[in-house]
Amino acid sequence: MIVDFNELPNWSKLWVFPSNRKFYPQEIPQLEESLKSFLNGWNSDSETFNCSFELKYNRFIIISVDNSNISLSLKTYDDLTAFIQGIEKEFDVALFDKINVCYKQGEFVQYKDIIEFKKMMKNKGVSSKTIVFDNMITSKEDYANNWDINIMDSWLGRFLQKKHS
């Protein structure tokens, strides 16, 4: 059952699905409707749970589940995977590619494959002040506190440190 995102407790399970491109404004209503339809019917072995979603920067699909009173079944995870794969096909986007880099450039969010991003670091197209997104986080608390972080606090920071050593 969908609830307000802010009502979910901080320990709620969370997934971040970064899109390789921004969703176009005309796609947002259809995407939101698909998310609502899926989440309203999503369950774990017929047990319902509270869940919610956010769309951030028209690029990230954030889904969270209050799993404090329920153990999510493998089928629940499979259903989510199948749903996201359907979104990928419907909107012609990649959403499971979490190793590539999403970062802020001014007020905009950019997406680069890791090889291209490393080239940017080498050519000083990225600084130690760059904000990157950690799309591997797994809780709502991490989302609030550790999702958009300074590059030096991320796994990518080591590449900049090597350069400056």
Short mmCIF file of N, CA and C in Angstrom, two decimals:
data_model
loop_
_atom_site.label_atom_id
_atom_site.label_comp_id
_atom_site.label_asym_id
_atom_site.label_seq_id
_atom_site.Cartn_x
_atom_site.Cartn_y
_atom_site.Cartn_z
N MET A 1 0.84 -1.17 0.00
CA MET A 1 0.00 0.00 0.00
C MET A 1 0.89 1.24 0.00
N ILE A 2 0.59 2.16 -0.88
CA ILE A 2 1.40 3.38 -0.98
C ILE A 2 1.02 4.33 0.16
N VAL A 3 2.05 4.84 0.82
CA VAL A 3 1.89 5.87 1.84
C VAL A 3 2.79 7.04 1.46
N ASP A 4 2.66 8.14 2.16
CA ASP A 4 3.55 9.28 1.94
C ASP A 4 4.99 8.85 2.24
N PHE A 5 5.91 9.20 1.37
CA PHE A 5 7.31 8.79 1.53
C PHE A 5 7.85 9.15 2.91
N ASN A 6 7.47 10.32 3.40
CA ASN A 6 7.98 10.79 4.71
C ASN A 6 7.44 9.99 5.88
N GLU A 7 6.37 9.23 5.68
CA GLU A 7 5.80 8.42 6.75
C GLU A 7 6.57 7.11 6.96
N LEU A 8 7.35 6.70 5.99
CA LEU A 8 8.12 5.45 6.14
C LEU A 8 9.24 5.67 7.16
N PRO A 9 9.48 4.68 8.02
CA PRO A 9 10.56 4.84 9.01
C PRO A 9 11.94 4.85 8.32
N ASN A 10 12.92 5.43 9.01
CA ASN A 10 14.26 5.56 8.45
C ASN A 10 14.92 4.23 8.12
N TRP A 11 14.54 3.15 8.80
CA TRP A 11 15.18 1.86 8.56
C TRP A 11 14.56 1.12 7.36
N SER A 12 13.60 1.73 6.70
CA SER A 12 12.93 1.09 5.57
C SER A 12 13.93 0.71 4.48
N LYS A 13 13.68 -0.42 3.85
CA LYS A 13 14.49 -0.89 2.72
C LYS A 13 14.30 0.08 1.56
N LEU A 14 15.37 0.33 0.83
CA LEU A 14 15.30 1.31 -0.25
C LEU A 14 16.15 0.87 -1.44
N TRP A 15 15.64 1.18 -2.63
CA TRP A 15 16.37 0.94 -3.87
C TRP A 15 16.44 2.23 -4.65
N VAL A 16 17.57 2.47 -5.28
CA VAL A 16 17.75 3.61 -6.17
C VAL A 16 17.98 3.06 -7.57
N PHE A 17 17.18 3.53 -8.50
CA PHE A 17 17.34 3.13 -9.90
C PHE A 17 17.68 4.38 -10.71
N PRO A 18 18.98 4.55 -11.03
CA PRO A 18 19.39 5.73 -11.80
C PRO A 18 19.16 5.51 -13.29
N SER A 19 18.54 6.47 -13.93
CA SER A 19 18.30 6.37 -15.36
C SER A 19 19.48 6.96 -16.13
N ASN A 20 19.78 6.35 -17.25
CA ASN A 20 20.88 6.86 -18.07
C ASN A 20 20.50 8.15 -18.81
N ARG A 21 19.26 8.56 -18.70
CA ARG A 21 18.84 9.86 -19.23
C ARG A 21 17.70 10.38 -18.36
N LYS A 22 17.48 11.68 -18.45
CA LYS A 22 16.34 12.26 -17.75
C LYS A 22 15.06 11.76 -18.40
N PHE A 23 14.04 11.58 -17.57
CA PHE A 23 12.72 11.32 -18.11
C PHE A 23 12.17 12.65 -18.61
N TYR A 24 11.57 12.63 -19.78
CA TYR A 24 11.01 13.85 -20.36
C TYR A 24 9.76 14.25 -19.59
N PRO A 25 9.49 15.56 -19.51
CA PRO A 25 8.31 16.01 -18.75
C PRO A 25 7.02 15.30 -19.16
N GLN A 26 6.86 15.02 -20.45
CA GLN A 26 5.64 14.35 -20.91
C GLN A 26 5.59 12.88 -20.49
N GLU A 27 6.73 12.30 -20.07
CA GLU A 27 6.76 10.90 -19.62
C GLU A 27 6.43 10.75 -18.13
N ILE A 28 6.63 11.82 -17.37
CA ILE A 28 6.49 11.74 -15.90
C ILE A 28 5.11 11.25 -15.45
N PRO A 29 4.00 11.81 -15.97
CA PRO A 29 2.69 11.31 -15.50
C PRO A 29 2.50 9.81 -15.74
N GLN A 30 2.93 9.32 -16.89
CA GLN A 30 2.81 7.89 -17.21
C GLN A 30 3.71 7.06 -16.29
N LEU A 31 4.92 7.53 -16.03
CA LEU A 31 5.84 6.84 -15.14
C LEU A 31 5.26 6.77 -13.72
N GLU A 32 4.75 7.90 -13.24
CA GLU A 32 4.16 7.93 -11.89
C GLU A 32 2.96 6.99 -11.81
N GLU A 33 2.14 6.96 -12.84
CA GLU A 33 0.97 6.07 -12.85
C GLU A 33 1.41 4.61 -12.82
N SER A 34 2.45 4.27 -13.59
CA SER A 34 2.98 2.90 -13.57
C SER A 34 3.50 2.53 -12.19
N LEU A 35 4.23 3.44 -11.56
CA LEU A 35 4.77 3.19 -10.22
C LEU A 35 3.64 2.99 -9.21
N LYS A 36 2.65 3.85 -9.24
CA LYS A 36 1.51 3.73 -8.31
C LYS A 36 0.77 2.41 -8.51
N SER A 37 0.53 2.06 -9.74
CA SER A 37 -0.19 0.83 -10.04
C SER A 37 0.59 -0.39 -9.54
N PHE A 38 1.90 -0.42 -9.81
CA PHE A 38 2.71 -1.54 -9.34
C PHE A 38 2.75 -1.59 -7.81
N LEU A 39 3.08 -0.47 -7.18
CA LEU A 39 3.25 -0.46 -5.72
C LEU A 39 1.97 -0.77 -4.98
N ASN A 40 0.83 -0.35 -5.51
CA ASN A 40 -0.45 -0.66 -4.85
C ASN A 40 -0.76 -2.15 -4.85
N GLY A 41 -0.24 -2.89 -5.81
CA GLY A 41 -0.48 -4.33 -5.87
C GLY A 41 0.68 -5.18 -5.38
N TRP A 42 1.79 -4.53 -5.05
CA TRP A 42 3.00 -5.25 -4.64
C TRP A 42 2.82 -5.82 -3.25
N ASN A 43 3.24 -7.07 -3.04
CA ASN A 43 3.10 -7.70 -1.73
C ASN A 43 4.16 -8.78 -1.57
N SER A 44 4.20 -9.34 -0.38
CA SER A 44 5.14 -10.42 -0.08
C SER A 44 4.32 -11.62 0.39
N ASP A 45 4.20 -12.61 -0.47
CA ASP A 45 3.39 -13.80 -0.17
C ASP A 45 2.00 -13.41 0.33
N SER A 46 1.37 -12.52 -0.39
CA SER A 46 0.02 -12.01 -0.13
C SER A 46 -0.08 -11.09 1.08
N GLU A 47 1.04 -10.82 1.76
CA GLU A 47 1.02 -9.86 2.86
C GLU A 47 1.36 -8.48 2.31
N THR A 48 0.53 -7.51 2.64
CA THR A 48 0.78 -6.16 2.16
C THR A 48 1.74 -5.43 3.09
N PHE A 49 2.32 -4.39 2.58
CA PHE A 49 3.25 -3.57 3.37
C PHE A 49 3.15 -2.14 2.88
N ASN A 50 3.62 -1.23 3.70
CA ASN A 50 3.65 0.17 3.31
C ASN A 50 4.89 0.42 2.44
N CYS A 51 4.69 1.15 1.37
CA CYS A 51 5.79 1.47 0.48
C CYS A 51 5.53 2.83 -0.16
N SER A 52 6.55 3.35 -0.81
CA SER A 52 6.41 4.64 -1.46
C SER A 52 7.50 4.79 -2.50
N PHE A 53 7.42 5.89 -3.24
CA PHE A 53 8.44 6.17 -4.24
C PHE A 53 8.65 7.68 -4.35
N GLU A 54 9.79 8.03 -4.88
CA GLU A 54 10.08 9.41 -5.26
C GLU A 54 10.77 9.39 -6.61
N LEU A 55 10.53 10.41 -7.38
CA LEU A 55 11.28 10.65 -8.60
C LEU A 55 12.14 11.88 -8.32
N LYS A 56 13.45 11.72 -8.39
CA LYS A 56 14.35 12.84 -8.10
C LYS A 56 15.05 13.27 -9.38
N TYR A 57 15.09 14.56 -9.58
CA TYR A 57 15.79 15.16 -10.71
C TYR A 57 15.31 14.59 -12.06
N ASN A 58 14.11 14.05 -12.10
CA ASN A 58 13.57 13.39 -13.31
C ASN A 58 14.53 12.32 -13.84
N ARG A 59 15.37 11.78 -12.96
CA ARG A 59 16.38 10.82 -13.38
C ARG A 59 16.44 9.58 -12.49
N PHE A 60 16.08 9.71 -11.23
CA PHE A 60 16.19 8.60 -10.28
C PHE A 60 14.81 8.15 -9.85
N ILE A 61 14.60 6.82 -9.88
CA ILE A 61 13.40 6.24 -9.29
C ILE A 61 13.85 5.67 -7.94
N ILE A 62 13.26 6.19 -6.87
CA ILE A 62 13.57 5.74 -5.51
C ILE A 62 12.34 5.00 -5.00
N ILE A 63 12.52 3.75 -4.59
CA ILE A 63 11.42 2.95 -4.05
C ILE A 63 11.82 2.50 -2.65
N SER A 64 10.90 2.66 -1.70
CA SER A 64 11.19 2.27 -0.33
C SER A 64 10.03 1.46 0.24
N VAL A 65 10.37 0.51 1.12
CA VAL A 65 9.40 -0.41 1.72
C VAL A 65 9.64 -0.47 3.23
N ASP A 66 8.58 -0.33 4.00
CA ASP A 66 8.68 -0.55 5.45
C ASP A 66 8.63 -2.06 5.67
N ASN A 67 9.81 -2.63 5.86
CA ASN A 67 9.90 -4.08 6.05
C ASN A 67 10.12 -4.44 7.52
N SER A 68 9.70 -3.57 8.43
CA SER A 68 9.92 -3.83 9.85
C SER A 68 9.05 -4.96 10.38
N ASN A 69 7.89 -5.18 9.80
CA ASN A 69 6.99 -6.24 10.29
C ASN A 69 6.82 -7.37 9.29
N ILE A 70 7.64 -7.40 8.27
CA ILE A 70 7.47 -8.40 7.23
C ILE A 70 8.84 -8.73 6.62
N SER A 71 8.99 -9.98 6.26
CA SER A 71 10.19 -10.40 5.55
C SER A 71 9.84 -10.45 4.08
N LEU A 72 10.56 -9.70 3.27
CA LEU A 72 10.27 -9.68 1.85
C LEU A 72 10.70 -10.99 1.21
N SER A 73 9.79 -11.61 0.47
CA SER A 73 10.07 -12.89 -0.16
C SER A 73 10.91 -12.69 -1.43
N LEU A 74 11.50 -13.77 -1.90
CA LEU A 74 12.24 -13.70 -3.16
C LEU A 74 11.34 -13.27 -4.30
N LYS A 75 10.09 -13.70 -4.27
CA LYS A 75 9.13 -13.31 -5.30
C LYS A 75 8.92 -11.80 -5.27
N THR A 76 8.93 -11.20 -4.10
CA THR A 76 8.76 -9.76 -3.98
C THR A 76 9.90 -9.04 -4.72
N TYR A 77 11.12 -9.51 -4.51
CA TYR A 77 12.27 -8.93 -5.20
C TYR A 77 12.18 -9.18 -6.71
N ASP A 78 11.77 -10.39 -7.08
CA ASP A 78 11.62 -10.72 -8.50
C ASP A 78 10.57 -9.84 -9.17
N ASP A 79 9.47 -9.60 -8.46
CA ASP A 79 8.41 -8.75 -9.00
C ASP A 79 8.93 -7.33 -9.23
N LEU A 80 9.72 -6.82 -8.28
CA LEU A 80 10.29 -5.47 -8.44
C LEU A 80 11.24 -5.44 -9.65
N THR A 81 12.08 -6.44 -9.75
CA THR A 81 13.02 -6.52 -10.87
C THR A 81 12.28 -6.55 -12.20
N ALA A 82 11.26 -7.38 -12.29
CA ALA A 82 10.48 -7.48 -13.53
C ALA A 82 9.79 -6.15 -13.85
N PHE A 83 9.27 -5.49 -12.82
CA PHE A 83 8.62 -4.20 -13.03
C PHE A 83 9.61 -3.17 -13.57
N ILE A 84 10.79 -3.09 -12.95
CA ILE A 84 11.80 -2.11 -13.39
C ILE A 84 12.27 -2.44 -14.81
N GLN A 85 12.42 -3.72 -15.12
CA GLN A 85 12.79 -4.10 -16.49
C GLN A 85 11.71 -3.65 -17.48
N GLY A 86 10.46 -3.72 -17.06
CA GLY A 86 9.36 -3.25 -17.90
C GLY A 86 9.44 -1.74 -18.12
N ILE A 87 9.80 -1.01 -17.08
CA ILE A 87 9.97 0.45 -17.20
C ILE A 87 11.11 0.75 -18.17
N GLU A 88 12.19 -0.03 -18.07
CA GLU A 88 13.32 0.16 -18.99
C GLU A 88 12.86 0.03 -20.44
N LYS A 89 12.08 -0.99 -20.72
CA LYS A 89 11.60 -1.22 -22.09
C LYS A 89 10.62 -0.13 -22.51
N GLU A 90 9.69 0.19 -21.62
CA GLU A 90 8.63 1.16 -21.96
C GLU A 90 9.21 2.53 -22.29
N PHE A 91 10.24 2.95 -21.53
CA PHE A 91 10.78 4.30 -21.71
C PHE A 91 12.14 4.31 -22.39
N ASP A 92 12.63 3.15 -22.79
CA ASP A 92 13.92 3.03 -23.46
C ASP A 92 15.03 3.69 -22.63
N VAL A 93 15.17 3.23 -21.39
CA VAL A 93 16.21 3.71 -20.47
C VAL A 93 16.90 2.51 -19.83
N ALA A 94 18.06 2.77 -19.24
CA ALA A 94 18.75 1.76 -18.43
C ALA A 94 18.63 2.19 -16.97
N LEU A 95 18.14 1.28 -16.12
CA LEU A 95 17.92 1.61 -14.71
C LEU A 95 18.71 0.73 -13.74
N PHE A 96 19.30 -0.34 -14.22
CA PHE A 96 20.02 -1.25 -13.33
C PHE A 96 21.52 -1.01 -13.32
N ASP A 97 22.00 -0.08 -14.09
CA ASP A 97 23.43 0.15 -14.23
C ASP A 97 23.92 1.06 -13.10
N LYS A 98 24.24 0.48 -11.95
CA LYS A 98 24.60 1.27 -10.77
C LYS A 98 26.08 1.58 -10.69
N ILE A 99 26.91 1.00 -11.53
CA ILE A 99 28.34 1.25 -11.46
C ILE A 99 28.70 2.55 -12.18
N ASN A 100 27.89 2.96 -13.16
CA ASN A 100 28.17 4.22 -13.81
C ASN A 100 27.87 5.37 -12.86
N VAL A 101 28.31 6.56 -13.21
CA VAL A 101 28.34 7.64 -12.23
C VAL A 101 27.29 8.71 -12.54
N CYS A 102 26.54 9.05 -11.51
CA CYS A 102 25.65 10.20 -11.56
C CYS A 102 26.27 11.25 -10.66
N TYR A 103 26.34 12.47 -11.15
CA TYR A 103 27.00 13.53 -10.39
C TYR A 103 26.34 14.86 -10.72
N LYS A 104 26.54 15.82 -9.83
CA LYS A 104 26.00 17.15 -10.04
C LYS A 104 27.03 18.01 -10.77
N GLN A 105 26.53 18.71 -11.76
CA GLN A 105 27.33 19.70 -12.45
C GLN A 105 26.50 20.97 -12.39
N GLY A 106 26.85 21.83 -11.42
CA GLY A 106 26.00 22.98 -11.14
C GLY A 106 24.69 22.47 -10.57
N GLU A 107 23.59 22.93 -11.16
CA GLU A 107 22.28 22.47 -10.69
C GLU A 107 21.77 21.25 -11.45
N PHE A 108 22.54 20.77 -12.41
CA PHE A 108 22.12 19.65 -13.24
C PHE A 108 22.75 18.34 -12.77
N VAL A 109 22.04 17.25 -13.00
CA VAL A 109 22.57 15.92 -12.70
C VAL A 109 22.99 15.29 -14.03
N GLN A 110 24.22 14.81 -14.06
CA GLN A 110 24.77 14.19 -15.26
C GLN A 110 24.97 12.70 -15.00
N TYR A 111 25.07 11.94 -16.08
CA TYR A 111 25.26 10.49 -16.01
C TYR A 111 26.37 10.14 -17.00
N LYS A 112 27.40 9.48 -16.50
CA LYS A 112 28.52 9.08 -17.36
C LYS A 112 28.88 7.63 -17.06
N ASP A 113 29.34 6.91 -18.10
CA ASP A 113 29.85 5.59 -17.80
C ASP A 113 31.18 5.77 -17.07
N ILE A 114 31.57 4.78 -16.33
CA ILE A 114 32.72 4.89 -15.42
C ILE A 114 34.01 5.20 -16.19
N ILE A 115 34.18 4.66 -17.36
CA ILE A 115 35.40 4.93 -18.13
C ILE A 115 35.46 6.40 -18.52
N GLU A 116 34.35 6.92 -19.00
CA GLU A 116 34.29 8.34 -19.38
C GLU A 116 34.50 9.24 -18.15
N PHE A 117 33.93 8.83 -17.02
CA PHE A 117 34.07 9.64 -15.80
C PHE A 117 35.53 9.66 -15.33
N LYS A 118 36.20 8.51 -15.41
CA LYS A 118 37.62 8.48 -15.03
C LYS A 118 38.45 9.38 -15.94
N LYS A 119 38.12 9.43 -17.23
CA LYS A 119 38.81 10.34 -18.14
C LYS A 119 38.57 11.79 -17.71
N MET A 120 37.35 12.09 -17.32
CA MET A 120 37.03 13.45 -16.85
C MET A 120 37.86 13.79 -15.62
N MET A 121 38.03 12.83 -14.71
CA MET A 121 38.84 13.08 -13.51
C MET A 121 40.28 13.35 -13.91
N LYS A 122 40.78 12.57 -14.81
CA LYS A 122 42.17 12.71 -15.26
C LYS A 122 42.39 14.08 -15.92
N ASN A 123 41.38 14.54 -16.67
CA ASN A 123 41.49 15.82 -17.38
C ASN A 123 40.97 17.00 -16.57
N LYS A 124 40.80 16.79 -15.27
CA LYS A 124 40.35 17.84 -14.34
C LYS A 124 38.95 18.38 -14.67
N GLY A 125 38.14 17.53 -15.28
CA GLY A 125 36.75 17.90 -15.52
C GLY A 125 35.89 17.66 -14.29
N VAL A 126 36.51 17.06 -13.27
CA VAL A 126 35.85 16.77 -12.00
C VAL A 126 36.81 17.21 -10.91
N SER A 127 36.29 17.85 -9.88
CA SER A 127 37.16 18.30 -8.79
C SER A 127 36.84 17.55 -7.50
N SER A 128 37.64 17.80 -6.49
CA SER A 128 37.40 17.16 -5.18
C SER A 128 36.15 17.71 -4.51
N LYS A 129 35.51 18.69 -5.11
CA LYS A 129 34.27 19.25 -4.56
C LYS A 129 33.02 18.71 -5.28
N THR A 130 33.22 17.89 -6.27
CA THR A 130 32.10 17.34 -7.04
C THR A 130 31.20 16.48 -6.15
N ILE A 131 29.90 16.63 -6.33
CA ILE A 131 28.91 15.82 -5.61
C ILE A 131 28.51 14.65 -6.51
N VAL A 132 28.61 13.43 -5.96
CA VAL A 132 28.20 12.22 -6.68
C VAL A 132 27.07 11.55 -5.90
N PHE A 133 26.39 10.64 -6.56
CA PHE A 133 25.27 9.93 -5.94
C PHE A 133 25.67 8.48 -5.70
N ASP A 134 25.49 8.02 -4.47
CA ASP A 134 25.76 6.63 -4.12
C ASP A 134 24.48 5.84 -4.30
N ASN A 135 24.32 5.23 -5.46
CA ASN A 135 23.10 4.51 -5.79
C ASN A 135 23.06 3.09 -5.24
N MET A 136 24.05 2.75 -4.41
CA MET A 136 24.09 1.43 -3.78
C MET A 136 23.50 1.44 -2.37
N ILE A 137 23.06 2.59 -1.90
CA ILE A 137 22.48 2.66 -0.56
C ILE A 137 21.26 1.76 -0.47
N THR A 138 20.92 1.34 0.76
CA THR A 138 19.83 0.36 0.91
C THR A 138 18.81 0.73 1.98
N SER A 139 18.92 1.91 2.58
CA SER A 139 17.93 2.29 3.59
C SER A 139 17.51 3.74 3.38
N LYS A 140 16.34 4.04 3.89
CA LYS A 140 15.84 5.41 3.78
C LYS A 140 16.74 6.38 4.54
N GLU A 141 17.31 5.93 5.65
CA GLU A 141 18.22 6.78 6.41
C GLU A 141 19.47 7.13 5.59
N ASP A 142 20.03 6.13 4.90
CA ASP A 142 21.18 6.40 4.03
C ASP A 142 20.80 7.34 2.90
N TYR A 143 19.61 7.18 2.40
CA TYR A 143 19.12 8.06 1.34
C TYR A 143 19.10 9.51 1.82
N ALA A 144 18.63 9.71 3.04
CA ALA A 144 18.56 11.07 3.59
C ALA A 144 19.94 11.66 3.88
N ASN A 145 20.88 10.81 4.29
CA ASN A 145 22.16 11.31 4.78
C ASN A 145 23.37 11.02 3.91
N ASN A 146 23.32 9.98 3.10
CA ASN A 146 24.52 9.53 2.39
C ASN A 146 24.33 9.26 0.91
N TRP A 147 23.28 9.79 0.32
CA TRP A 147 23.03 9.52 -1.09
C TRP A 147 23.84 10.46 -1.97
N ASP A 148 23.65 11.76 -1.78
CA ASP A 148 24.43 12.73 -2.55
C ASP A 148 25.58 13.19 -1.66
N ILE A 149 26.78 12.78 -2.03
CA ILE A 149 27.95 12.99 -1.18
C ILE A 149 29.10 13.58 -1.99
N ASN A 150 30.04 14.13 -1.26
CA ASN A 150 31.26 14.63 -1.88
C ASN A 150 32.02 13.46 -2.49
N ILE A 151 32.57 13.66 -3.65
CA ILE A 151 33.29 12.59 -4.34
C ILE A 151 34.40 11.99 -3.48
N MET A 152 35.01 12.80 -2.62
CA MET A 152 36.11 12.31 -1.78
C MET A 152 35.62 11.35 -0.71
N ASP A 153 34.31 11.37 -0.42
CA ASP A 153 33.72 10.45 0.55
C ASP A 153 33.16 9.20 -0.13
N SER A 154 33.32 9.10 -1.43
CA SER A 154 32.81 7.96 -2.18
C SER A 154 33.96 7.07 -2.63
N TRP A 155 33.62 5.94 -3.20
CA TRP A 155 34.63 5.02 -3.70
C TRP A 155 35.42 5.64 -4.85
N LEU A 156 34.86 6.66 -5.50
CA LEU A 156 35.56 7.33 -6.60
C LEU A 156 36.68 8.24 -6.11
N GLY A 157 36.60 8.65 -4.85
CA GLY A 157 37.60 9.57 -4.30
C GLY A 157 39.02 9.04 -4.40
N ARG A 158 39.18 7.74 -4.33
CA ARG A 158 40.53 7.17 -4.38
C ARG A 158 41.21 7.46 -5.72
N PHE A 159 40.44 7.59 -6.78
CA PHE A 159 41.02 7.91 -8.08
C PHE A 159 41.56 9.33 -8.12
N LEU A 160 40.85 10.24 -7.46
CA LEU A 160 41.35 11.62 -7.39
C LEU A 160 42.55 11.71 -6.45
N GLN A 161 42.54 10.93 -5.37
CA GLN A 161 43.67 10.96 -4.43
C GLN A 161 44.94 10.45 -5.08
N LYS A 162 44.84 9.40 -5.89
CA LYS A 162 46.01 8.87 -6.58
C LYS A 162 46.63 9.94 -7.46
N LYS A 163 45.77 10.70 -8.12
CA LYS A 163 46.22 11.73 -9.03
C LYS A 163 46.99 12.82 -8.29
N HIS A 164 46.56 13.11 -7.06
CA HIS A 164 47.17 14.20 -6.29
C HIS A 164 48.33 13.74 -5.43
N SER A 165 48.60 12.44 -5.38
CA SER A 165 49.66 11.91 -4.51
C SER A 165 51.02 12.17 -5.09
#
